[in-house]
Amino acid sequence: MAELYPSLAQCAIVATALKVLLFPAYKSTDFEVHRNWLAITHSLPIKEWYYESTSEWTLDYPPFFAIFEWLMARAAVYVDPAMLVVKNLGYDSWETIYFQRATVIITEVVLVYALSRFVKSVPLPNKQAAHVASLSILLSPGLFIIDHIHFQYNGFMYGILVLSIVLARKQSTLLYCGILFAILLCLKHIYLYLALAYFVYLLRAYCLDPENVLRPRFGNILKLGMCVLGTFGVAFGPFARWGQLLQLKDRLFPFSRGLCHAYWAPNLWAMYSFADRVLIQLAPRLGVSINQHALTSVTRGLVGDTSFAVLPEVTKEYTFLLTLVFQLIPLVKLWFRPDWDTFVGAVTLCGYASFLFGWHVHEKAILIVIIPFSLIALKDRRHFSAFRPLAVAGHVSLFPLLFTAAEFPLKTVYTIFWLVLFLFVFDRVAPVPESPRIFVFDRFSLLYLTISIPLIVYCSMLHQMIFGFERLEYLPLMFMSSYSALGVVGSWVGFMVVYFSA
């Protein structure tokens, strides 16, 4: 390990210094969300946590994350007790800002530890590639933008995800893999996106005999079942006893929200919404009727239910069916080949399917694809070719989260520097595959990267110079989301080909 330079610890220290400098930077409403959750969990009994509604930012994460907030509140009371008052809406003293920003950095130690375990777990010939992939995750523009400026705790939770994936590599640690993933689900329910891949892999590799699927391992089934059910029992048991499970369900799964988030996540529905906006302009020439109500819907970037003016409406059931189908397809291979590489590929493809076809997907959820994919992106050049457009599209699509002038150079310079550095290093490190490369995807990713640069310049600067701040203000967001969606979809198709041909 001595030849791996710079080390994860060294990079973590340098990154921490930069993140500390960002303490005064822009913070989104998520900052107030988590301050309010600190106040709720500190000031109220557990029975009232999921009923408190003084703020519009009600507690809507699973119980383990609420406990996580409660633990942080034990320290927050010594920093500034006023931040823990439920009625202090929008409270953001400098002590509060420093405390909350610091907790994001401190809890990210979990990610550093998980990545170090990942590097140690790979065979010696692959350690350099694993180290490079680990550094790319640790220094990710996604975590930089979402956690340390916009404000969330993704680094902490993705650390648990990476550690569970690492523990899935050996038969002796598969049980701990399942337990960690169950804990993760009780921290943030977005990881349900990946649950089917874990279920199939643990069933096939741990609960059934690898040589004979008709020969169950009853001891392993009992251990895994008791541990997973025990974890969920600890998290949800008290609320079940108090008859609050329906209240938790309403808080955790607010299906009343529209198909698209206020900023379109770069998925299939962004492309669908873009096509609808184009057809609105063409409808008079084509003789197609227009739904006038839809002209003020979320397809224009506003908050509310999504309606389409020309194209058919999309229902929750339809998105669920599409997501399920495209998750089940890679799971077929995982069932017949339950090895670690196939498992990580299946986790990645389950993340893709949920992101591309899910209901009300946030652009921040792209990390659920990028991070597991990063662990196998350097397996060979075919994997890297599929990863490259995802790395560009996924990170660039996060730019609208930071819309203030002061953060513009931060997000653009840091992201471009990361892309140039790591895509160059990935290209040097990724080995030539044994099977032929799919060159069409290589050409696509290079062309996509080239076009993205003028697009970023136009959306970030030229549009306002040409049209001002008031006219067509949503056009850059529409272009950014739709173009990013093209990259994510292209990456998904490319990786599907690689996954099934490997």
Short mmCIF file of C-alpha atoms in Angstrom, two decimals:
data_model
loop_
_atom_site.label_atom_id
_atom_site.label_comp_id
_atom_site.label_asym_id
_atom_site.label_seq_id
_atom_site.Cartn_x
_atom_site.Cartn_y
_atom_site.Cartn_z
CA MET A 1 0.00 0.00 0.00
CA ALA A 2 2.99 2.33 0.43
CA GLU A 3 3.18 3.00 -3.31
CA LEU A 4 -0.39 4.29 -3.45
CA TYR A 5 0.10 8.03 -3.43
CA PRO A 6 -1.56 10.28 -2.49
CA SER A 7 -3.27 8.24 0.19
CA LEU A 8 -6.95 8.43 1.05
CA ALA A 9 -6.09 10.01 4.40
CA GLN A 10 -3.93 12.70 2.79
CA CYS A 11 -6.64 13.57 0.27
CA ALA A 12 -9.27 13.58 3.01
CA ILE A 13 -7.23 16.11 5.02
CA VAL A 14 -6.74 18.43 2.03
CA ALA A 15 -10.41 18.11 1.07
CA THR A 16 -11.44 18.90 4.63
CA ALA A 17 -9.44 22.13 4.55
CA LEU A 18 -11.32 23.18 1.40
CA LYS A 19 -14.68 22.19 2.90
CA VAL A 20 -14.03 24.26 6.02
CA LEU A 21 -13.49 27.29 3.78
CA LEU A 22 -16.97 26.65 2.35
CA PHE A 23 -18.74 27.09 5.70
CA PRO A 24 -20.06 30.58 4.72
CA ALA A 25 -21.11 29.41 1.23
CA TYR A 26 -24.67 29.20 -0.07
CA LYS A 27 -26.90 26.77 1.78
CA SER A 28 -30.22 25.46 0.50
CA THR A 29 -33.48 24.85 2.34
CA ASP A 30 -32.01 21.45 3.25
CA PHE A 31 -29.93 23.26 5.86
CA GLU A 32 -33.11 24.46 7.58
CA VAL A 33 -34.63 20.99 7.10
CA HIS A 34 -31.88 19.37 9.13
CA ARG A 35 -31.81 22.17 11.73
CA ASN A 36 -35.54 21.62 12.21
CA TRP A 37 -35.00 17.88 12.60
CA LEU A 38 -32.37 18.54 15.24
CA ALA A 39 -34.94 20.64 17.09
CA ILE A 40 -37.74 18.09 16.72
CA THR A 41 -35.72 15.14 17.96
CA HIS A 42 -34.23 17.15 20.84
CA SER A 43 -37.36 18.94 22.05
CA LEU A 44 -40.15 16.42 21.56
CA PRO A 45 -40.82 12.85 22.71
CA ILE A 46 -40.36 10.15 20.04
CA LYS A 47 -44.11 9.67 19.75
CA GLU A 48 -44.46 13.19 18.33
CA TRP A 49 -41.54 13.21 15.91
CA TYR A 50 -43.54 12.20 12.84
CA TYR A 51 -46.55 14.39 13.72
CA GLU A 52 -44.75 17.69 14.35
CA SER A 53 -45.62 20.18 11.58
CA THR A 54 -44.69 23.65 12.85
CA SER A 55 -42.31 23.90 9.91
CA GLU A 56 -43.17 22.86 6.37
CA TRP A 57 -39.96 20.80 6.48
CA THR A 58 -41.40 17.93 8.49
CA LEU A 59 -39.41 14.83 9.47
CA ASP A 60 -39.63 12.47 6.47
CA TYR A 61 -36.61 10.16 6.86
CA PRO A 62 -36.76 6.71 8.54
CA PRO A 63 -36.29 6.29 12.32
CA PHE A 64 -32.55 5.56 12.33
CA PHE A 65 -31.86 8.91 10.68
CA ALA A 66 -34.08 10.56 13.27
CA ILE A 67 -31.93 8.90 15.94
CA PHE A 68 -28.84 10.16 14.08
CA GLU A 69 -30.24 13.71 14.34
CA TRP A 70 -31.05 13.12 18.03
CA LEU A 71 -27.44 12.10 18.70
CA MET A 72 -26.10 15.20 16.96
CA ALA A 73 -28.51 17.32 18.99
CA ARG A 74 -26.82 16.04 22.18
CA ALA A 75 -23.73 17.97 21.06
CA ALA A 76 -25.61 20.88 19.45
CA VAL A 77 -27.07 21.95 22.78
CA TYR A 78 -23.56 22.97 23.91
CA VAL A 79 -22.94 25.00 20.74
CA ASP A 80 -26.15 27.04 20.43
CA PRO A 81 -29.30 25.89 22.25
CA ALA A 82 -31.42 28.26 20.15
CA MET A 83 -30.99 26.04 17.09
CA LEU A 84 -32.89 23.32 18.96
CA VAL A 85 -36.06 25.37 19.47
CA VAL A 86 -38.78 24.07 17.16
CA LYS A 87 -40.37 27.50 16.69
CA ASN A 88 -37.09 29.13 15.61
CA LEU A 89 -37.86 28.67 11.91
CA GLY A 90 -35.04 29.69 9.60
CA TYR A 91 -32.59 30.09 12.47
CA ASP A 92 -29.01 30.19 11.13
CA SER A 93 -26.60 31.73 13.61
CA TRP A 94 -22.92 31.34 12.75
CA GLU A 95 -22.63 28.77 15.55
CA THR A 96 -25.43 26.78 13.93
CA ILE A 97 -23.84 27.01 10.49
CA TYR A 98 -20.43 25.94 11.77
CA PHE A 99 -21.91 23.08 13.77
CA GLN A 100 -24.01 21.63 10.97
CA ARG A 101 -21.28 22.02 8.36
CA ALA A 102 -18.80 20.35 10.70
CA THR A 103 -21.09 17.38 11.31
CA VAL A 104 -21.18 16.67 7.57
CA ILE A 105 -17.38 16.58 7.45
CA ILE A 106 -17.00 14.50 10.61
CA THR A 107 -19.56 11.87 9.59
CA GLU A 108 -17.86 11.55 6.18
CA VAL A 109 -15.14 9.61 8.00
CA VAL A 110 -17.42 6.60 7.43
CA LEU A 111 -16.90 7.01 3.68
CA VAL A 112 -13.11 7.28 4.07
CA TYR A 113 -13.07 4.09 6.13
CA ALA A 114 -15.30 2.23 3.65
CA LEU A 115 -13.11 3.25 0.70
CA SER A 116 -9.97 2.13 2.53
CA ARG A 117 -11.63 -1.25 3.13
CA PHE A 118 -12.51 -1.41 -0.56
CA VAL A 119 -8.88 -0.86 -1.61
CA LYS A 120 -7.66 -3.49 0.85
CA SER A 121 -10.25 -6.01 -0.36
CA VAL A 122 -9.13 -6.17 -3.99
CA PRO A 123 -6.33 -8.41 -5.31
CA LEU A 124 -2.85 -6.85 -5.50
CA PRO A 125 -2.82 -6.34 -9.31
CA ASN A 126 -6.04 -4.28 -9.07
CA LYS A 127 -5.11 -2.11 -6.08
CA GLN A 128 -4.00 0.88 -8.14
CA ALA A 129 -7.28 0.95 -10.04
CA ALA A 130 -9.25 0.54 -6.80
CA HIS A 131 -7.26 3.37 -5.21
CA VAL A 132 -7.95 5.70 -8.14
CA ALA A 133 -11.67 4.84 -8.03
CA SER A 134 -11.72 5.47 -4.27
CA LEU A 135 -10.11 8.88 -4.66
CA SER A 136 -12.64 9.78 -7.36
CA ILE A 137 -15.49 9.01 -4.95
CA LEU A 138 -13.89 10.77 -1.99
CA LEU A 139 -13.29 13.93 -4.06
CA SER A 140 -16.55 13.63 -6.02
CA PRO A 141 -18.06 16.92 -7.25
CA GLY A 142 -21.43 15.38 -6.42
CA LEU A 143 -20.63 15.11 -2.72
CA PHE A 144 -18.82 18.48 -2.86
CA ILE A 145 -21.90 20.25 -4.28
CA ILE A 146 -24.70 18.37 -2.54
CA ASP A 147 -23.23 17.87 0.94
CA HIS A 148 -20.76 20.66 1.55
CA ILE A 149 -22.50 23.55 -0.20
CA HIS A 150 -26.16 22.65 -0.82
CA PHE A 151 -26.17 20.64 2.44
CA GLN A 152 -26.97 16.98 3.09
CA TYR A 153 -25.36 13.91 4.70
CA ASN A 154 -24.82 11.72 1.64
CA GLY A 155 -21.13 11.01 2.31
CA PHE A 156 -21.98 9.32 5.60
CA MET A 157 -24.70 7.12 4.07
CA TYR A 158 -22.83 6.28 0.89
CA GLY A 159 -19.98 5.20 3.13
CA ILE A 160 -22.31 2.61 4.64
CA LEU A 161 -23.40 1.56 1.14
CA VAL A 162 -19.80 1.13 -0.05
CA LEU A 163 -18.91 -0.82 3.08
CA SER A 164 -21.87 -3.16 2.58
CA ILE A 165 -20.76 -3.74 -1.03
CA VAL A 166 -17.22 -4.48 0.16
CA LEU A 167 -18.56 -6.98 2.71
CA ALA A 168 -20.44 -8.70 -0.11
CA ARG A 169 -17.13 -9.78 -1.66
CA LYS A 170 -16.47 -12.66 0.77
CA GLN A 171 -18.77 -15.49 1.83
CA SER A 172 -17.69 -15.01 5.46
CA THR A 173 -18.97 -11.42 5.57
CA LEU A 174 -22.19 -11.72 3.57
CA LEU A 175 -24.29 -11.68 6.75
CA TYR A 176 -22.76 -8.33 7.77
CA CYS A 177 -23.45 -7.04 4.26
CA GLY A 178 -27.14 -7.76 4.72
CA ILE A 179 -27.23 -6.21 8.19
CA LEU A 180 -25.50 -3.02 7.02
CA PHE A 181 -27.89 -2.64 4.10
CA ALA A 182 -30.87 -3.10 6.42
CA ILE A 183 -29.45 -0.34 8.64
CA LEU A 184 -29.01 1.84 5.56
CA LEU A 185 -32.66 1.36 4.59
CA CYS A 186 -33.63 2.51 8.08
CA LEU A 187 -31.51 5.64 7.58
CA LYS A 188 -32.79 6.70 4.16
CA HIS A 189 -35.46 4.91 2.17
CA ILE A 190 -34.07 6.00 -1.21
CA TYR A 191 -31.83 2.93 -0.98
CA LEU A 192 -34.93 0.82 -1.64
CA TYR A 193 -33.89 1.49 -5.24
CA LEU A 194 -31.14 -1.10 -4.72
CA ALA A 195 -32.99 -3.55 -2.49
CA LEU A 196 -33.88 -6.12 -5.16
CA ALA A 197 -30.22 -6.54 -6.14
CA TYR A 198 -29.28 -7.18 -2.50
CA PHE A 199 -32.20 -9.56 -2.04
CA VAL A 200 -31.33 -11.69 -5.09
CA TYR A 201 -27.61 -11.74 -4.34
CA LEU A 202 -27.96 -12.65 -0.65
CA LEU A 203 -30.61 -15.24 -1.44
CA ARG A 204 -28.51 -16.84 -4.16
CA ALA A 205 -25.03 -16.55 -2.62
CA TYR A 206 -25.79 -16.87 1.10
CA CYS A 207 -29.15 -18.58 1.61
CA LEU A 208 -28.89 -21.18 -1.17
CA ASP A 209 -26.12 -23.58 -2.06
CA PRO A 210 -24.07 -21.97 -4.88
CA GLU A 211 -23.87 -25.33 -6.63
CA ASN A 212 -27.52 -26.30 -6.19
CA VAL A 213 -30.30 -23.72 -5.81
CA LEU A 214 -32.66 -26.47 -4.63
CA ARG A 215 -30.53 -26.99 -1.53
CA PRO A 216 -31.29 -24.18 0.98
CA ARG A 217 -28.93 -23.32 3.80
CA PHE A 218 -31.43 -23.16 6.64
CA GLY A 219 -28.89 -21.90 9.18
CA ASN A 220 -27.93 -18.96 6.96
CA ILE A 221 -31.57 -18.21 6.17
CA LEU A 222 -32.39 -18.12 9.86
CA LYS A 223 -29.42 -15.88 10.74
CA LEU A 224 -30.02 -13.42 7.92
CA GLY A 225 -33.77 -13.32 8.49
CA MET A 226 -33.44 -12.72 12.22
CA CYS A 227 -30.81 -10.02 11.77
CA VAL A 228 -32.68 -8.12 9.05
CA LEU A 229 -36.08 -8.41 10.74
CA GLY A 230 -34.46 -7.51 14.05
CA THR A 231 -32.98 -4.35 12.50
CA PHE A 232 -36.35 -3.27 11.11
CA GLY A 233 -37.97 -4.22 14.40
CA VAL A 234 -35.67 -1.92 16.34
CA ALA A 235 -36.30 0.92 13.88
CA PHE A 236 -40.06 0.61 13.34
CA GLY A 237 -41.20 -1.54 16.27
CA PRO A 238 -41.96 1.33 18.67
CA PHE A 239 -44.00 3.13 16.01
CA ALA A 240 -45.91 -0.06 15.23
CA ARG A 241 -46.73 -0.40 18.93
CA TRP A 242 -48.03 3.19 18.99
CA GLY A 243 -50.10 2.61 15.81
CA GLN A 244 -48.10 5.16 13.81
CA LEU A 245 -46.97 3.09 10.81
CA LEU A 246 -49.51 4.71 8.48
CA GLN A 247 -48.27 8.14 9.58
CA LEU A 248 -44.70 7.07 8.83
CA LYS A 249 -45.79 5.77 5.44
CA ASP A 250 -47.38 9.11 4.55
CA ARG A 251 -44.26 10.99 5.62
CA LEU A 252 -41.75 8.69 3.90
CA PHE A 253 -43.67 8.23 0.63
CA PRO A 254 -45.46 11.48 -0.35
CA PHE A 255 -46.83 10.23 -3.67
CA SER A 256 -48.92 13.37 -4.06
CA ARG A 257 -45.86 15.06 -5.58
CA GLY A 258 -45.66 15.29 -9.33
CA LEU A 259 -43.77 13.13 -11.82
CA CYS A 260 -40.89 15.58 -12.18
CA HIS A 261 -39.03 17.51 -9.51
CA ALA A 262 -38.97 21.32 -9.83
CA TYR A 263 -35.65 20.99 -11.66
CA TRP A 264 -35.92 18.05 -14.01
CA ALA A 265 -33.70 15.19 -12.92
CA PRO A 266 -31.74 14.00 -15.98
CA ASN A 267 -33.87 10.92 -16.65
CA LEU A 268 -36.37 9.61 -19.19
CA TRP A 269 -39.08 11.98 -17.96
CA ALA A 270 -36.85 15.01 -18.55
CA MET A 271 -36.56 13.93 -22.18
CA TYR A 272 -40.31 13.25 -22.25
CA SER A 273 -41.03 16.71 -20.81
CA PHE A 274 -38.63 18.32 -23.28
CA ALA A 275 -40.37 16.55 -26.17
CA ASP A 276 -43.71 17.85 -24.84
CA ARG A 277 -42.42 21.44 -24.80
CA VAL A 278 -41.18 21.08 -28.39
CA LEU A 279 -44.51 19.61 -29.52
CA ILE A 280 -46.35 22.57 -27.98
CA GLN A 281 -44.58 24.79 -30.49
CA LEU A 282 -45.26 22.40 -33.36
CA ALA A 283 -48.85 21.57 -32.42
CA PRO A 284 -50.55 24.32 -34.50
CA ARG A 285 -48.72 23.16 -37.62
CA LEU A 286 -49.44 19.51 -36.89
CA GLY A 287 -53.08 20.14 -36.05
CA VAL A 288 -52.68 18.60 -32.59
CA SER A 289 -54.79 19.79 -29.65
CA ILE A 290 -53.08 21.29 -26.58
CA ASN A 291 -54.05 20.89 -22.94
CA GLN A 292 -54.04 24.55 -21.85
CA HIS A 293 -53.87 23.66 -18.15
CA ALA A 294 -50.56 21.91 -18.71
CA LEU A 295 -48.91 25.12 -19.90
CA THR A 296 -48.52 26.21 -16.27
CA SER A 297 -47.52 22.81 -14.91
CA VAL A 298 -44.21 21.60 -13.51
CA THR A 299 -43.01 20.96 -17.06
CA ARG A 300 -42.26 24.69 -16.93
CA GLY A 301 -40.12 24.30 -13.82
CA LEU A 302 -42.76 25.22 -11.26
CA VAL A 303 -43.71 23.21 -8.19
CA GLY A 304 -46.88 21.15 -8.56
CA ASP A 305 -48.35 18.14 -10.30
CA THR A 306 -46.87 17.35 -13.69
CA SER A 307 -49.15 17.70 -16.70
CA PHE A 308 -48.31 17.33 -20.36
CA ALA A 309 -49.81 19.55 -23.03
CA VAL A 310 -49.48 17.17 -25.99
CA LEU A 311 -48.05 13.83 -24.89
CA PRO A 312 -50.07 11.34 -22.78
CA GLU A 313 -50.03 11.69 -19.01
CA VAL A 314 -47.73 9.40 -17.00
CA THR A 315 -49.13 7.69 -13.90
CA LYS A 316 -47.40 6.45 -10.75
CA GLU A 317 -48.32 2.88 -11.66
CA TYR A 318 -46.69 3.22 -15.07
CA THR A 319 -43.42 4.51 -13.60
CA PHE A 320 -43.42 1.72 -11.00
CA LEU A 321 -43.96 -0.94 -13.68
CA LEU A 322 -41.17 0.42 -15.89
CA THR A 323 -38.80 0.61 -12.93
CA LEU A 324 -39.58 -2.94 -11.87
CA VAL A 325 -39.17 -4.40 -15.36
CA PHE A 326 -35.80 -2.75 -15.96
CA GLN A 327 -34.58 -3.82 -12.55
CA LEU A 328 -35.60 -7.43 -13.06
CA ILE A 329 -33.72 -7.73 -16.36
CA PRO A 330 -30.18 -7.48 -14.85
CA LEU A 331 -31.27 -9.55 -11.85
CA VAL A 332 -31.74 -12.57 -14.12
CA LYS A 333 -28.01 -12.64 -14.78
CA LEU A 334 -27.25 -12.07 -11.09
CA TRP A 335 -29.36 -15.12 -10.21
CA PHE A 336 -27.38 -17.36 -12.54
CA ARG A 337 -23.99 -15.75 -11.82
CA PRO A 338 -23.92 -14.62 -8.16
CA ASP A 339 -20.37 -13.25 -8.07
CA TRP A 340 -19.22 -9.88 -6.72
CA ASP A 341 -18.67 -8.10 -10.07
CA THR A 342 -22.11 -9.12 -11.30
CA PHE A 343 -23.63 -8.01 -7.98
CA VAL A 344 -22.11 -4.52 -8.21
CA GLY A 345 -23.23 -4.31 -11.83
CA ALA A 346 -26.76 -5.30 -10.81
CA VAL A 347 -26.77 -2.73 -7.99
CA THR A 348 -25.70 -0.09 -10.51
CA LEU A 349 -28.38 -1.08 -13.03
CA CYS A 350 -31.07 -1.11 -10.34
CA GLY A 351 -29.98 2.42 -9.49
CA TYR A 352 -30.15 3.37 -13.17
CA ALA A 353 -33.66 1.93 -13.57
CA SER A 354 -35.01 3.73 -10.50
CA PHE A 355 -33.40 7.01 -11.49
CA LEU A 356 -34.45 6.87 -15.13
CA PHE A 357 -38.04 5.66 -14.71
CA GLY A 358 -38.97 6.55 -11.11
CA TRP A 359 -41.65 8.94 -9.86
CA HIS A 360 -40.55 12.42 -8.69
CA VAL A 361 -36.84 11.66 -8.84
CA HIS A 362 -34.48 14.33 -7.51
CA GLU A 363 -31.37 15.18 -9.52
CA LYS A 364 -29.32 14.50 -6.36
CA ALA A 365 -30.25 10.80 -6.63
CA ILE A 366 -27.78 10.40 -9.52
CA LEU A 367 -25.14 9.56 -6.91
CA ILE A 368 -26.91 6.26 -6.29
CA VAL A 369 -25.74 5.29 -9.78
CA ILE A 370 -22.37 7.03 -9.95
CA ILE A 371 -20.92 5.74 -6.67
CA PRO A 372 -21.48 1.97 -7.09
CA PHE A 373 -20.55 2.22 -10.77
CA SER A 374 -17.26 3.90 -9.78
CA LEU A 375 -16.24 0.71 -7.94
CA ILE A 376 -16.20 -1.27 -11.21
CA ALA A 377 -15.63 1.52 -13.76
CA LEU A 378 -11.97 0.55 -14.07
CA LYS A 379 -12.57 -3.15 -14.60
CA ASP A 380 -11.73 -2.55 -18.27
CA ARG A 381 -12.12 0.08 -20.98
CA ARG A 382 -15.59 -1.11 -21.91
CA HIS A 383 -16.82 -0.35 -18.40
CA PHE A 384 -15.01 2.99 -18.45
CA SER A 385 -16.58 3.93 -21.80
CA ALA A 386 -20.04 3.42 -20.32
CA PHE A 387 -19.08 5.31 -17.15
CA ARG A 388 -17.65 8.38 -18.88
CA PRO A 389 -20.91 9.99 -20.12
CA LEU A 390 -22.51 9.24 -16.74
CA ALA A 391 -19.69 11.04 -14.94
CA VAL A 392 -20.11 14.10 -17.16
CA ALA A 393 -23.91 14.19 -17.30
CA GLY A 394 -24.51 13.26 -13.68
CA HIS A 395 -22.23 15.89 -12.21
CA VAL A 396 -23.11 18.68 -14.64
CA SER A 397 -26.82 18.09 -13.98
CA LEU A 398 -26.21 19.18 -10.37
CA PHE A 399 -25.17 22.70 -11.40
CA PRO A 400 -28.71 24.19 -11.12
CA LEU A 401 -28.68 23.33 -7.41
CA LEU A 402 -26.20 26.18 -6.93
CA PHE A 403 -27.65 29.19 -8.73
CA THR A 404 -25.89 32.02 -6.87
CA ALA A 405 -23.07 33.98 -8.49
CA ALA A 406 -20.55 33.36 -5.72
CA GLU A 407 -20.76 29.58 -6.13
CA PHE A 408 -20.57 29.61 -9.95
CA PRO A 409 -16.74 29.45 -10.16
CA LEU A 410 -16.64 26.87 -7.36
CA LYS A 411 -18.96 24.39 -8.99
CA THR A 412 -17.65 24.82 -12.54
CA VAL A 413 -13.92 24.92 -11.84
CA TYR A 414 -14.03 22.07 -9.33
CA THR A 415 -16.23 19.84 -11.50
CA ILE A 416 -14.26 20.46 -14.70
CA PHE A 417 -10.97 19.89 -12.87
CA TRP A 418 -12.32 16.61 -11.43
CA LEU A 419 -13.59 15.46 -14.84
CA VAL A 420 -10.33 16.28 -16.64
CA LEU A 421 -8.16 14.73 -13.95
CA PHE A 422 -10.05 11.55 -13.22
CA LEU A 423 -11.28 10.79 -16.72
CA PHE A 424 -7.68 11.13 -17.91
CA VAL A 425 -6.37 8.88 -15.13
CA PHE A 426 -9.22 6.39 -15.63
CA ASP A 427 -8.34 6.21 -19.32
CA ARG A 428 -4.72 5.44 -18.44
CA VAL A 429 -5.49 2.89 -15.74
CA ALA A 430 -8.41 0.95 -17.26
CA PRO A 431 -7.08 -2.26 -18.86
CA VAL A 432 -7.87 -3.39 -22.37
CA PRO A 433 -10.80 -5.84 -22.20
CA GLU A 434 -10.51 -9.45 -23.27
CA SER A 435 -13.71 -9.19 -25.32
CA PRO A 436 -14.08 -6.67 -28.18
CA ARG A 437 -15.03 -3.11 -27.28
CA ILE A 438 -18.32 -1.59 -28.41
CA PHE A 439 -16.82 1.33 -30.28
CA VAL A 440 -20.12 3.12 -30.91
CA PHE A 441 -20.30 3.90 -27.19
CA ASP A 442 -16.70 5.12 -27.14
CA ARG A 443 -17.48 7.58 -29.90
CA PHE A 444 -20.71 8.61 -28.22
CA SER A 445 -19.04 9.42 -24.91
CA LEU A 446 -16.24 11.45 -26.53
CA LEU A 447 -18.69 13.41 -28.68
CA TYR A 448 -20.96 13.93 -25.70
CA LEU A 449 -18.09 15.30 -23.60
CA THR A 450 -17.10 17.70 -26.38
CA ILE A 451 -20.59 19.15 -26.82
CA SER A 452 -21.15 19.51 -23.08
CA ILE A 453 -18.52 22.26 -22.77
CA PRO A 454 -20.24 24.90 -24.98
CA LEU A 455 -23.58 23.90 -23.46
CA ILE A 456 -22.31 24.65 -19.94
CA VAL A 457 -20.95 28.00 -21.14
CA TYR A 458 -24.27 28.93 -22.75
CA CYS A 459 -26.47 27.84 -19.85
CA SER A 460 -24.24 29.39 -17.21
CA MET A 461 -23.34 32.72 -18.85
CA LEU A 462 -24.37 33.39 -22.45
CA HIS A 463 -28.11 32.91 -21.97
CA GLN A 464 -28.32 35.69 -19.39
CA MET A 465 -26.14 37.94 -21.52
CA ILE A 466 -28.44 37.43 -24.53
CA PHE A 467 -31.90 37.32 -22.90
CA GLY A 468 -31.33 38.89 -19.48
CA PHE A 469 -32.50 37.48 -16.14
CA GLU A 470 -36.26 37.62 -16.77
CA ARG A 471 -36.84 36.27 -20.27
CA LEU A 472 -36.88 32.49 -20.85
CA GLU A 473 -35.31 31.91 -17.43
CA TYR A 474 -36.21 28.24 -17.47
CA LEU A 475 -34.67 27.53 -20.89
CA PRO A 476 -31.09 26.86 -19.60
CA LEU A 477 -32.45 24.45 -16.99
CA MET A 478 -34.44 22.63 -19.66
CA PHE A 479 -31.41 22.35 -21.93
CA MET A 480 -29.15 21.23 -19.07
CA SER A 481 -31.57 18.58 -17.80
CA SER A 482 -32.44 17.23 -21.23
CA TYR A 483 -28.84 17.06 -22.42
CA SER A 484 -27.75 15.46 -19.16
CA ALA A 485 -30.59 12.98 -19.52
CA LEU A 486 -29.25 12.02 -22.95
CA GLY A 487 -25.88 11.23 -21.36
CA VAL A 488 -27.37 9.19 -18.52
CA VAL A 489 -29.61 7.20 -20.86
CA GLY A 490 -26.70 6.60 -23.26
CA SER A 491 -24.52 5.46 -20.38
CA TRP A 492 -27.27 3.12 -19.17
CA VAL A 493 -27.67 1.53 -22.61
CA GLY A 494 -23.90 1.18 -22.95
CA PHE A 495 -23.52 -0.45 -19.57
CA MET A 496 -26.43 -2.81 -20.19
CA VAL A 497 -24.55 -4.06 -23.27
CA VAL A 498 -21.31 -4.41 -21.30
CA TYR A 499 -23.06 -6.11 -18.35
CA PHE A 500 -24.72 -8.81 -20.44
CA SER A 501 -21.79 -9.38 -22.80
CA ALA A 502 -19.15 -9.70 -20.06
#
